[in-house]
mmCIF file of C-alpha atoms and ligand atoms in Angstrom:
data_model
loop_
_atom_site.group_PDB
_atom_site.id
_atom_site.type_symbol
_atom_site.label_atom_id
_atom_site.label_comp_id
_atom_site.label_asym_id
_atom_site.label_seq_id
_atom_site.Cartn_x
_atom_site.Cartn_y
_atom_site.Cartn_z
ATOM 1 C CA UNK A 9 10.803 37.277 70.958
ATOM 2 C CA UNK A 10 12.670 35.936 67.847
ATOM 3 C CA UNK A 11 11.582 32.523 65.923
ATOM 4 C CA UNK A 12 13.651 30.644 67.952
ATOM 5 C CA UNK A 13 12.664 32.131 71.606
ATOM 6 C CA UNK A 14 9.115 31.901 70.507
ATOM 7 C CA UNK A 15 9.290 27.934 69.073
ATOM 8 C CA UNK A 16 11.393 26.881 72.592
ATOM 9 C CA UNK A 17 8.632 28.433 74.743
ATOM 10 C CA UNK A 18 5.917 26.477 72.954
ATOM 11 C CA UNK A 19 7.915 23.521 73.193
ATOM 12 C CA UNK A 20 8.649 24.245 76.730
ATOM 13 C CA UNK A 21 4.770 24.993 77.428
ATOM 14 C CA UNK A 22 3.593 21.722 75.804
ATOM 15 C CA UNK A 23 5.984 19.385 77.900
ATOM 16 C CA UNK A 24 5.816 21.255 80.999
ATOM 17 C CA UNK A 25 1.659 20.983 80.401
ATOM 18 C CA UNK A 26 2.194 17.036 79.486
ATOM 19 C CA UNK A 27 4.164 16.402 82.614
ATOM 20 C CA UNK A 28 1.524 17.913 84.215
ATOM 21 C CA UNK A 29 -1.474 15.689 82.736
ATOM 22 C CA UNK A 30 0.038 12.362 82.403
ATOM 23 C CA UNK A 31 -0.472 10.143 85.270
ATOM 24 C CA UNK A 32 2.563 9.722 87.786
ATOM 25 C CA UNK A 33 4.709 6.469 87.284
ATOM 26 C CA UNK A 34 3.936 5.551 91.167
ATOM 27 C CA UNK A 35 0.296 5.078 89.777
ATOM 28 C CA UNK A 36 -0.779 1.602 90.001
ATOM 29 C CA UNK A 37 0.269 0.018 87.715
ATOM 30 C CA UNK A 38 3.418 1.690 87.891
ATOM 31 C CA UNK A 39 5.131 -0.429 84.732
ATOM 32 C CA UNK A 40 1.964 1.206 82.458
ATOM 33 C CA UNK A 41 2.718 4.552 83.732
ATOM 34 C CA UNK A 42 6.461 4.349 83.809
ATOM 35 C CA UNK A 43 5.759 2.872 79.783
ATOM 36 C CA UNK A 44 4.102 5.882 78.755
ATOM 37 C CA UNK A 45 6.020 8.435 80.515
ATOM 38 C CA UNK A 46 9.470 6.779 79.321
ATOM 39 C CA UNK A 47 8.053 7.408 75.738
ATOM 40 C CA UNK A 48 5.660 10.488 76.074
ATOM 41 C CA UNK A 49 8.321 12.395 77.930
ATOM 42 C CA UNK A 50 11.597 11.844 75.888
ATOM 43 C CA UNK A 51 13.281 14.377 73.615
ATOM 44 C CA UNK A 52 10.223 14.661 70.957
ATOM 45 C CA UNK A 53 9.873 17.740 68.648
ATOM 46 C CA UNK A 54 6.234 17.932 69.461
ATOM 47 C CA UNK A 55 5.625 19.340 65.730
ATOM 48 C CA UNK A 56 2.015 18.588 65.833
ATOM 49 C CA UNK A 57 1.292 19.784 69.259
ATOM 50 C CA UNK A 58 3.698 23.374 68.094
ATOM 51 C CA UNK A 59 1.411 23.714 64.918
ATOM 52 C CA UNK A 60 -1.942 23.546 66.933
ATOM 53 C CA UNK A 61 -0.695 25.814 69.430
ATOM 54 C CA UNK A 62 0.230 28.588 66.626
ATOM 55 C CA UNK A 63 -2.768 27.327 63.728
ATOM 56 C CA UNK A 64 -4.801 28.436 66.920
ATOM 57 C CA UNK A 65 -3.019 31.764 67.255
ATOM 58 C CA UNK A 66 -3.967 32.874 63.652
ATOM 59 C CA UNK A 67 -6.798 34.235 65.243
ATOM 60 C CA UNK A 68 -6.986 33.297 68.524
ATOM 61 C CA UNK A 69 -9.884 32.045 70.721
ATOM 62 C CA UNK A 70 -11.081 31.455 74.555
ATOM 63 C CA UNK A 71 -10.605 28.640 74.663
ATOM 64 C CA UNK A 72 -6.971 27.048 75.356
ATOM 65 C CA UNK A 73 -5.367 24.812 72.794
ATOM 66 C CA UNK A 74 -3.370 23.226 75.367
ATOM 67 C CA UNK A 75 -5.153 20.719 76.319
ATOM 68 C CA UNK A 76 -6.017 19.606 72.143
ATOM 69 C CA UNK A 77 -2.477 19.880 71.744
ATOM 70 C CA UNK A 78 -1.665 17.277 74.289
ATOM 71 C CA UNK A 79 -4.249 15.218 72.819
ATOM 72 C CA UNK A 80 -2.781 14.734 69.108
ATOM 73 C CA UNK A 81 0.799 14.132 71.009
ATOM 74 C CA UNK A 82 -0.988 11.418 72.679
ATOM 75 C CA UNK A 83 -1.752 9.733 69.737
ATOM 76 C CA UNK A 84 1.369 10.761 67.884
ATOM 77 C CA UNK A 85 3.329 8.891 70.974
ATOM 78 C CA UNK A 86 0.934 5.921 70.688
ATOM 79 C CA UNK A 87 1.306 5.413 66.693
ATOM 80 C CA UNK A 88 5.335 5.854 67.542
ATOM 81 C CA UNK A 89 4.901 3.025 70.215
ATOM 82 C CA UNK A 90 2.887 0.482 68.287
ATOM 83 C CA UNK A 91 4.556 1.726 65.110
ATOM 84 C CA UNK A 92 8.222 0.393 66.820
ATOM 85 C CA UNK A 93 6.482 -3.141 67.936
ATOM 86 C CA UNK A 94 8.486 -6.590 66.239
ATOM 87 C CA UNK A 95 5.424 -6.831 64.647
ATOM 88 C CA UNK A 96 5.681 -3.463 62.594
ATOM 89 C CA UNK A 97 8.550 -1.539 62.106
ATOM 90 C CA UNK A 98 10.413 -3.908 64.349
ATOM 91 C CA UNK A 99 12.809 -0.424 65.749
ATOM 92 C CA UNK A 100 15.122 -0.562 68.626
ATOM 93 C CA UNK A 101 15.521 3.721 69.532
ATOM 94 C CA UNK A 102 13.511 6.125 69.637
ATOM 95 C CA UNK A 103 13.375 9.827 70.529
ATOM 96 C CA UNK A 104 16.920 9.258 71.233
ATOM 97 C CA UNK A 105 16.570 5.944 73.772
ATOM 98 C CA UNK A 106 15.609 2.547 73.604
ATOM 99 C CA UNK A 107 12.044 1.891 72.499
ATOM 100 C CA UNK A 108 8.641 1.133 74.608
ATOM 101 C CA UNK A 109 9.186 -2.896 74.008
ATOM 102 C CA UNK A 110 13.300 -2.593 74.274
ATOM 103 C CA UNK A 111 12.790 -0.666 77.566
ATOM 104 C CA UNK A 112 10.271 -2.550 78.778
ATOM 105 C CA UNK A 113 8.364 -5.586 76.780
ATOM 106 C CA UNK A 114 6.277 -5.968 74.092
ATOM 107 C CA UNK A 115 3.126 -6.505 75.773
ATOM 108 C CA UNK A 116 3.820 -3.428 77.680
ATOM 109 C CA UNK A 117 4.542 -1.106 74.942
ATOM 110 C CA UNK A 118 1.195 -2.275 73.792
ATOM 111 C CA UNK A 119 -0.931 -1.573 76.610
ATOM 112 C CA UNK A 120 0.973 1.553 76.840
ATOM 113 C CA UNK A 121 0.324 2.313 73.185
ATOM 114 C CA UNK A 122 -3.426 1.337 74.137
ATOM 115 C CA UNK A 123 -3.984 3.976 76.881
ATOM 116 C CA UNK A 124 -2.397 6.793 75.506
ATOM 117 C CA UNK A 125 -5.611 6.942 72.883
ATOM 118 C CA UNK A 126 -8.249 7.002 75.314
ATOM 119 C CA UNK A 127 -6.091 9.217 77.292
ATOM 120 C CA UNK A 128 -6.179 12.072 74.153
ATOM 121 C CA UNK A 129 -10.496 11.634 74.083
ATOM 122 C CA UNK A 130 -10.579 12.128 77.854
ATOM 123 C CA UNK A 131 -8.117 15.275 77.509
ATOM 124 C CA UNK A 132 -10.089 16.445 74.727
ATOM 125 C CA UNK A 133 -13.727 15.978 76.826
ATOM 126 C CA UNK A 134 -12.553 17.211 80.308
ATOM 127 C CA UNK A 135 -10.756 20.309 78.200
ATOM 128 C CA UNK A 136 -13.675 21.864 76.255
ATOM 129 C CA UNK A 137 -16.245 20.655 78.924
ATOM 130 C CA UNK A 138 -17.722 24.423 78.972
ATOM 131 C CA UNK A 139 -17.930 24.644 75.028
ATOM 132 C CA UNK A 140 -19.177 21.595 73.974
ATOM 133 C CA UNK A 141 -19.909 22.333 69.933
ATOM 134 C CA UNK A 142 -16.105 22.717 69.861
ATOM 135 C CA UNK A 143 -15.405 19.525 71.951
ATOM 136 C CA UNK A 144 -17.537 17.615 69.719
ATOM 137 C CA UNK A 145 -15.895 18.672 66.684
ATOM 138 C CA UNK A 146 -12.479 18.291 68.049
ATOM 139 C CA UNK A 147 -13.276 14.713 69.060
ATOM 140 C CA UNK A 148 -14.531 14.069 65.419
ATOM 141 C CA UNK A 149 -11.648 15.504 63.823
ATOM 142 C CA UNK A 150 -8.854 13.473 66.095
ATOM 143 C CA UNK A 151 -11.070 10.297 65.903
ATOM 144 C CA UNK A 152 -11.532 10.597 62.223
ATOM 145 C CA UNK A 153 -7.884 11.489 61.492
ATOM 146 C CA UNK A 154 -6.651 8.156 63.857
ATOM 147 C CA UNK A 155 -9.021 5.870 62.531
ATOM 148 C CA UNK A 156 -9.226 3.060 59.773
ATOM 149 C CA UNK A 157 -9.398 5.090 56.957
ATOM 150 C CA UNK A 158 -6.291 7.676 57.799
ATOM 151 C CA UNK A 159 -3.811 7.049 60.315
ATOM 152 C CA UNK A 160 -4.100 3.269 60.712
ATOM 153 C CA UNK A 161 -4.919 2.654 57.212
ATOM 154 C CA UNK A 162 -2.223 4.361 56.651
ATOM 155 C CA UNK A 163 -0.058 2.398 58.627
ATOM 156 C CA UNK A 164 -2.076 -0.603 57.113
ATOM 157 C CA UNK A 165 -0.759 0.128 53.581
ATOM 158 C CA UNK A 166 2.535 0.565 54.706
ATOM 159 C CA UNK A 167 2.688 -2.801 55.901
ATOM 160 C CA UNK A 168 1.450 -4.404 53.143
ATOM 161 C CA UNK A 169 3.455 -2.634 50.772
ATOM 162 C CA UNK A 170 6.852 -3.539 51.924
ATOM 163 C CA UNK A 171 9.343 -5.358 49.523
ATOM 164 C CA UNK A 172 7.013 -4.187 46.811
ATOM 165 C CA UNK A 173 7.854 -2.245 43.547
ATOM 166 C CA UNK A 174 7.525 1.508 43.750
ATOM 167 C CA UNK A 175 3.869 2.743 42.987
ATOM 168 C CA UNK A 176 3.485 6.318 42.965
ATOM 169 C CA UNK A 177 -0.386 6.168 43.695
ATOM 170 C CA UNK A 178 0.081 3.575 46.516
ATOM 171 C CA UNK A 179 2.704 5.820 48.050
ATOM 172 C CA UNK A 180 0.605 8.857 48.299
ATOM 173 C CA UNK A 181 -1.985 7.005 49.897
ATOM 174 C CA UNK A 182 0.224 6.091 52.583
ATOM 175 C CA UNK A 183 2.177 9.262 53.045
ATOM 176 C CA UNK A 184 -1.512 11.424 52.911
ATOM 177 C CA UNK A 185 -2.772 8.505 55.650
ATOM 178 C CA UNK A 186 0.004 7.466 57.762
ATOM 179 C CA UNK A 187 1.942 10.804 58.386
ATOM 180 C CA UNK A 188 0.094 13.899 56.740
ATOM 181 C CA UNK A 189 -3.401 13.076 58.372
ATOM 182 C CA UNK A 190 -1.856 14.038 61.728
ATOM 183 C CA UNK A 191 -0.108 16.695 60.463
ATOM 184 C CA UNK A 192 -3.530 18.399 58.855
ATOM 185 C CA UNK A 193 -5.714 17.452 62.050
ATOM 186 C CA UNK A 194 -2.772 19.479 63.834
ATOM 187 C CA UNK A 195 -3.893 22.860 61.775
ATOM 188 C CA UNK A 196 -7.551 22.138 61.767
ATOM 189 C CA UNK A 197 -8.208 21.427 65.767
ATOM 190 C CA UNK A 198 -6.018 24.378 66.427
ATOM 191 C CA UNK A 199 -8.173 26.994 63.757
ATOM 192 C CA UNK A 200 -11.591 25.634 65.642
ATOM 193 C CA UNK A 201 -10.618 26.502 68.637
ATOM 194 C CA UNK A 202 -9.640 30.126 66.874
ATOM 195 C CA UNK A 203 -12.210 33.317 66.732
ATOM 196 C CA UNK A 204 -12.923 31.890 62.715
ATOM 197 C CA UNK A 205 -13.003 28.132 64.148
ATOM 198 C CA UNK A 206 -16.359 27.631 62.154
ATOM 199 C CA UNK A 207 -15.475 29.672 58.981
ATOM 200 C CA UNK A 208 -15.440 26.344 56.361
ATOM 201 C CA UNK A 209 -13.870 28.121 53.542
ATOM 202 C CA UNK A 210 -10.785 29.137 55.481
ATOM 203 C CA UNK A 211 -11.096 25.389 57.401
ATOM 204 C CA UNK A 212 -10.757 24.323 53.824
ATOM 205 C CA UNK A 213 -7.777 25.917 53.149
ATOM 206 C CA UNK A 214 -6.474 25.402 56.343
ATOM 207 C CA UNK A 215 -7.089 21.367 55.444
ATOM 208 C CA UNK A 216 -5.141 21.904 52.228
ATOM 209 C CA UNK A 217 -2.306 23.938 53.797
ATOM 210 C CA UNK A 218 -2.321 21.022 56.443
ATOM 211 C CA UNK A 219 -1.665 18.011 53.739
ATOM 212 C CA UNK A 220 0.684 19.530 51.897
ATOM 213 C CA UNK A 221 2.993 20.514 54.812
ATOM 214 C CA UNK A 222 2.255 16.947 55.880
ATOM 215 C CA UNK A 223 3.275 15.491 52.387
ATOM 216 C CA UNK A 224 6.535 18.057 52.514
ATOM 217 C CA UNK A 225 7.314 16.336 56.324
ATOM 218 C CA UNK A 226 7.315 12.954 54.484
ATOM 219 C CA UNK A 227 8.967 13.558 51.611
ATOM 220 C CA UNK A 228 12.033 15.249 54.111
ATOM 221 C CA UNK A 229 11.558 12.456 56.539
ATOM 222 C CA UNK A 230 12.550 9.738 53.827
ATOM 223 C CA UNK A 231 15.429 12.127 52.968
ATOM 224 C CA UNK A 232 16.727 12.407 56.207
ATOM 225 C CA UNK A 233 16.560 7.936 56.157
ATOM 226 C CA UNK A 234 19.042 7.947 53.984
ATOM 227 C CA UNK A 235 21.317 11.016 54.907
ATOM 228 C CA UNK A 236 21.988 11.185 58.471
ATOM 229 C CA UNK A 237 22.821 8.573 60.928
ATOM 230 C CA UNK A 238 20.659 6.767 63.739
ATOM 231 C CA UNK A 239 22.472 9.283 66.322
ATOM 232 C CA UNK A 240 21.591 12.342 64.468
ATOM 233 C CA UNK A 241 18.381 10.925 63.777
ATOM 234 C CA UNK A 242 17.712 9.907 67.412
ATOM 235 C CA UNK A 243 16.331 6.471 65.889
ATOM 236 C CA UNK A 244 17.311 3.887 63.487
ATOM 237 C CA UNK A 245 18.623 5.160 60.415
ATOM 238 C CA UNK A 246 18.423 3.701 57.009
ATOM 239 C CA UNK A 247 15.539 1.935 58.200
ATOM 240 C CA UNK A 248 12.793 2.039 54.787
ATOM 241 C CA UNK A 249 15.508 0.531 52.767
ATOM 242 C CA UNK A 250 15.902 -2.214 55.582
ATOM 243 C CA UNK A 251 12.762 -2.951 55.951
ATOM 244 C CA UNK A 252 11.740 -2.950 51.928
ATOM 245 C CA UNK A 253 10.118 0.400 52.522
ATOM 246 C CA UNK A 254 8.908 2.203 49.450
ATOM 247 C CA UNK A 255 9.751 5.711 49.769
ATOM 248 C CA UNK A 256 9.996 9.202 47.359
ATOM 249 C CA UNK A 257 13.847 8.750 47.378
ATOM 250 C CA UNK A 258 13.620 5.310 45.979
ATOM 251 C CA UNK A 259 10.807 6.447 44.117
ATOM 252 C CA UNK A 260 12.379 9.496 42.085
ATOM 253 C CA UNK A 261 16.122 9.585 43.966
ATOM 254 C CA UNK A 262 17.140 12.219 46.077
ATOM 255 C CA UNK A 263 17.403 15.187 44.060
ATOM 256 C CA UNK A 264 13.677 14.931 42.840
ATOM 257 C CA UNK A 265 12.389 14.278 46.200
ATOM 258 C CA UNK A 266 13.701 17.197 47.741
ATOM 259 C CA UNK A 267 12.155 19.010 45.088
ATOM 260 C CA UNK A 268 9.042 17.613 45.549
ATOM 261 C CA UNK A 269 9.388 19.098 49.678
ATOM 262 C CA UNK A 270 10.331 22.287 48.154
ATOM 263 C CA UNK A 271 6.852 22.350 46.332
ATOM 264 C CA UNK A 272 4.401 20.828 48.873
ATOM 265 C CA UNK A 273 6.167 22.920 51.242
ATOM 266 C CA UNK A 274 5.288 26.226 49.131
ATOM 267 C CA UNK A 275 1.713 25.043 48.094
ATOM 268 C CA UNK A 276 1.068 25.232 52.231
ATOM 269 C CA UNK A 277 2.498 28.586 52.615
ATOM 270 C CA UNK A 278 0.451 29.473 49.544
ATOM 271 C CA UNK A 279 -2.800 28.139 51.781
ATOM 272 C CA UNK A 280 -1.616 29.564 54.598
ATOM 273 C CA UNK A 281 -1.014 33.158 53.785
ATOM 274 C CA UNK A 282 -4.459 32.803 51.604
ATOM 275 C CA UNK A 283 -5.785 32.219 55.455
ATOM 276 C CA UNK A 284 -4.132 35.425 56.655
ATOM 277 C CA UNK A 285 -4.118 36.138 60.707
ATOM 278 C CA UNK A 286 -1.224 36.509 62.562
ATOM 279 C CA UNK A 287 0.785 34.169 60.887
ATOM 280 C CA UNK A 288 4.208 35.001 61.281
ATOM 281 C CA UNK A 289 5.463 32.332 63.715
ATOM 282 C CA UNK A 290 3.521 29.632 61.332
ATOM 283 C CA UNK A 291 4.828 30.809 58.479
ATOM 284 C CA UNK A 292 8.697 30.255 59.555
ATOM 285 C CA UNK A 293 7.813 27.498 61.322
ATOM 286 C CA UNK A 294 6.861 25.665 57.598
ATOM 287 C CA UNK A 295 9.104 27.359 56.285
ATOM 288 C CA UNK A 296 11.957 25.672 58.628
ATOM 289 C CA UNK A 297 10.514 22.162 58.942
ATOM 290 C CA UNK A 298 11.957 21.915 55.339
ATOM 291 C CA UNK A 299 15.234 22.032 56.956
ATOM 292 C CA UNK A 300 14.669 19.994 59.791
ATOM 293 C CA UNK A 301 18.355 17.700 60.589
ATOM 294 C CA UNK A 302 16.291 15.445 62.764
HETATM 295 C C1 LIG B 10 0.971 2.278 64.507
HETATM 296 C C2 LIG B 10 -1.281 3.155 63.786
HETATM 297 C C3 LIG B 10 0.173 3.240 63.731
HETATM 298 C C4 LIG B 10 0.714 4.200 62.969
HETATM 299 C C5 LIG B 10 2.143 4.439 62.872
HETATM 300 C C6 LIG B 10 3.853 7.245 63.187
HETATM 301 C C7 LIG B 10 3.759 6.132 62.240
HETATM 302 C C8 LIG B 10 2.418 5.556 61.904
HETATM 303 C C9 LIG B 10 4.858 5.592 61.753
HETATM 304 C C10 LIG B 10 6.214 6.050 62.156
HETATM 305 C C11 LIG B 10 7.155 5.785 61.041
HETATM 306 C C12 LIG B 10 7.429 6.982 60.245
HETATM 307 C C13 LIG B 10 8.843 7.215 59.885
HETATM 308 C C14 LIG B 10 6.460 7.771 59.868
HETATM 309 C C15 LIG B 10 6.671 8.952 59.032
HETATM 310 C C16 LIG B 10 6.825 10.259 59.672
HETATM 311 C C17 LIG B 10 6.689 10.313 61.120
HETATM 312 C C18 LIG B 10 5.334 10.172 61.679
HETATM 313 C C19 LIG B 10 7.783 10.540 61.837
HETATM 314 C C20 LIG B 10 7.808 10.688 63.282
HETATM 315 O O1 LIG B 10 7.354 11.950 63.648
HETATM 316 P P1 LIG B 10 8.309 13.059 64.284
HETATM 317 O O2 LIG B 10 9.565 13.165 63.461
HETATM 318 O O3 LIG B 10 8.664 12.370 65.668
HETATM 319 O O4 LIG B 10 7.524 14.300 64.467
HETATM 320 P P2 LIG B 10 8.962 13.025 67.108
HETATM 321 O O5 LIG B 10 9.653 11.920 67.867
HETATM 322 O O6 LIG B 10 9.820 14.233 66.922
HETATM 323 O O7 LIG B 10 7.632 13.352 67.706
#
């Protein structure tokens, strides 16, 4: 299989699997379920859940990844959800359709928002059941990476930043918390559940590799703000500068902040091939997330 055969069929595998674990929209209550399915199942990349799936094949392991990867697209999806509320980023599409609160309410998206987290522990516990040392790590790792001092203080800083001038040190902090903590966390659970899960040095430089692809995602993500439209983007478009975001682009402009991609993105291929295993599909898959259009 080429690149391309290879990424669909992971893509494929991790929303056939989601369909499969999410609870039905007849459920009681059926507006919850119907919440989180309308924004769990539509058009994501599933980036994070993809880069588990093939940080685990480096050197693969017995147990399956599937279930971890569904777990860190459970929070992704929730952070998207809350992250779209009036009282954040205040977004009307998303994943190319209206929002949680747009298609539903706001209290809704909430809730929904609030039992897609539990939902990624319980995947997480009920998956690794049988291999608990790597359960317990797992649950650190996602916990850790969600928590106070990563994704939501990320998320934190964000907020409090906005209409503020530009700070280089202030934006790192919220690029490393809010987006490239996820990003990481998607390498690292997916090399513990590989052969050399417990290796530290190469979890190191998996950790590093991790960041800086994370800090490259950013960096292309504020790019793409201001260079495509809200239908190529599948959300709103322009969005940072409308909502006094302070971003790399209106940090350093354009040209600088795609250079600054261009050299977190090769700093994690540096990790990465330092890491070895069969690293092919990983490899590309960095290479084109540089690239991304959406
Ligand atoms: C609400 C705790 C909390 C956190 C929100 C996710 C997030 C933090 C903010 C979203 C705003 C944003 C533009 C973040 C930067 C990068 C990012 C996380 C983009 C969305 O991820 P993609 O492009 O989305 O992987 P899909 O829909 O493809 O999964």
């Amino acid at each position: 299989m080429n690149f391309e055969e290879q990424l669909s069929a992971k893509v494929e595998q991790v929303n056939r699997s989601l369909l499969e674990a999410l609870p039905n929209r007849e459920v009681k209550p059926a507006r919850l379920h119907e919440a989180i399915r309308h924004s769990s199942e539509a058009g994501g990349k599933r980036l994070r859940p993809v880069l588990l799936l093939a940080a685990h094949d480096l050197f693969p392991g017995t147990g399956d990844p599937m279930a971890a990867a569904l777990a860190i697209e459970c929070i992704h999806t929730y952070s998207l959800i809350h992250d779209d509320l009036p009282a954040m980023d205040d977004s009307d599409t998303r994943r190319r359709q209206p929002s949680c609160h747009k298609a539903f309410d706001e209290a809704t998206a909430i809730l929904a928002g609030d039992a897609l987290q539990p939902m990624a522990f319980e995947l997480l516990a009920k998956g690794y059941h049988n291999i608990p040392e790597v359960a317990v790590d797992l649950v650190r790792m996602l916990a850790e990476t969600a928590g106070s001092e990563q994704l939501v203080g990320g998320q934190m800083q964000d907020l409090l930043s906005e209409g503020e001038e530009p700070d280089a040190e202030n934006l790192g902090y919220i690029h490393q918390n809010k987006t490239a903590a996820m990003i990481r966390a998607s390498l690292q659970m997916g090399f513990r559940l590989g052969e050399k899960g417990v290796d530290l040095g190469l979890m190191g430089l998996v950790a590093e590799a991790g960041l800086s692809l994370g800090l490259a995602f950013q960096a292309v993500d504020d790019l793409l703000d201001v260079t495509r439209t809200s239908e190529e983007l599948g959300k709103d478009a322009a969005h940072d500068a409308e909502c006094g975001k302070v971003t790399w682009v209106g940090l350093l402009g354009e040209e600088k902040a795609r250079k600054l991609a261009t050299q977190h993105t090769e700093d994690a291929l540096g990790k990465l091939e330092e890491v070895g295993g069969d690293n092919v599909f990983l490899l590309e898959l960095v290479k084109r997330m540089l690239d991304r259009t959406h």
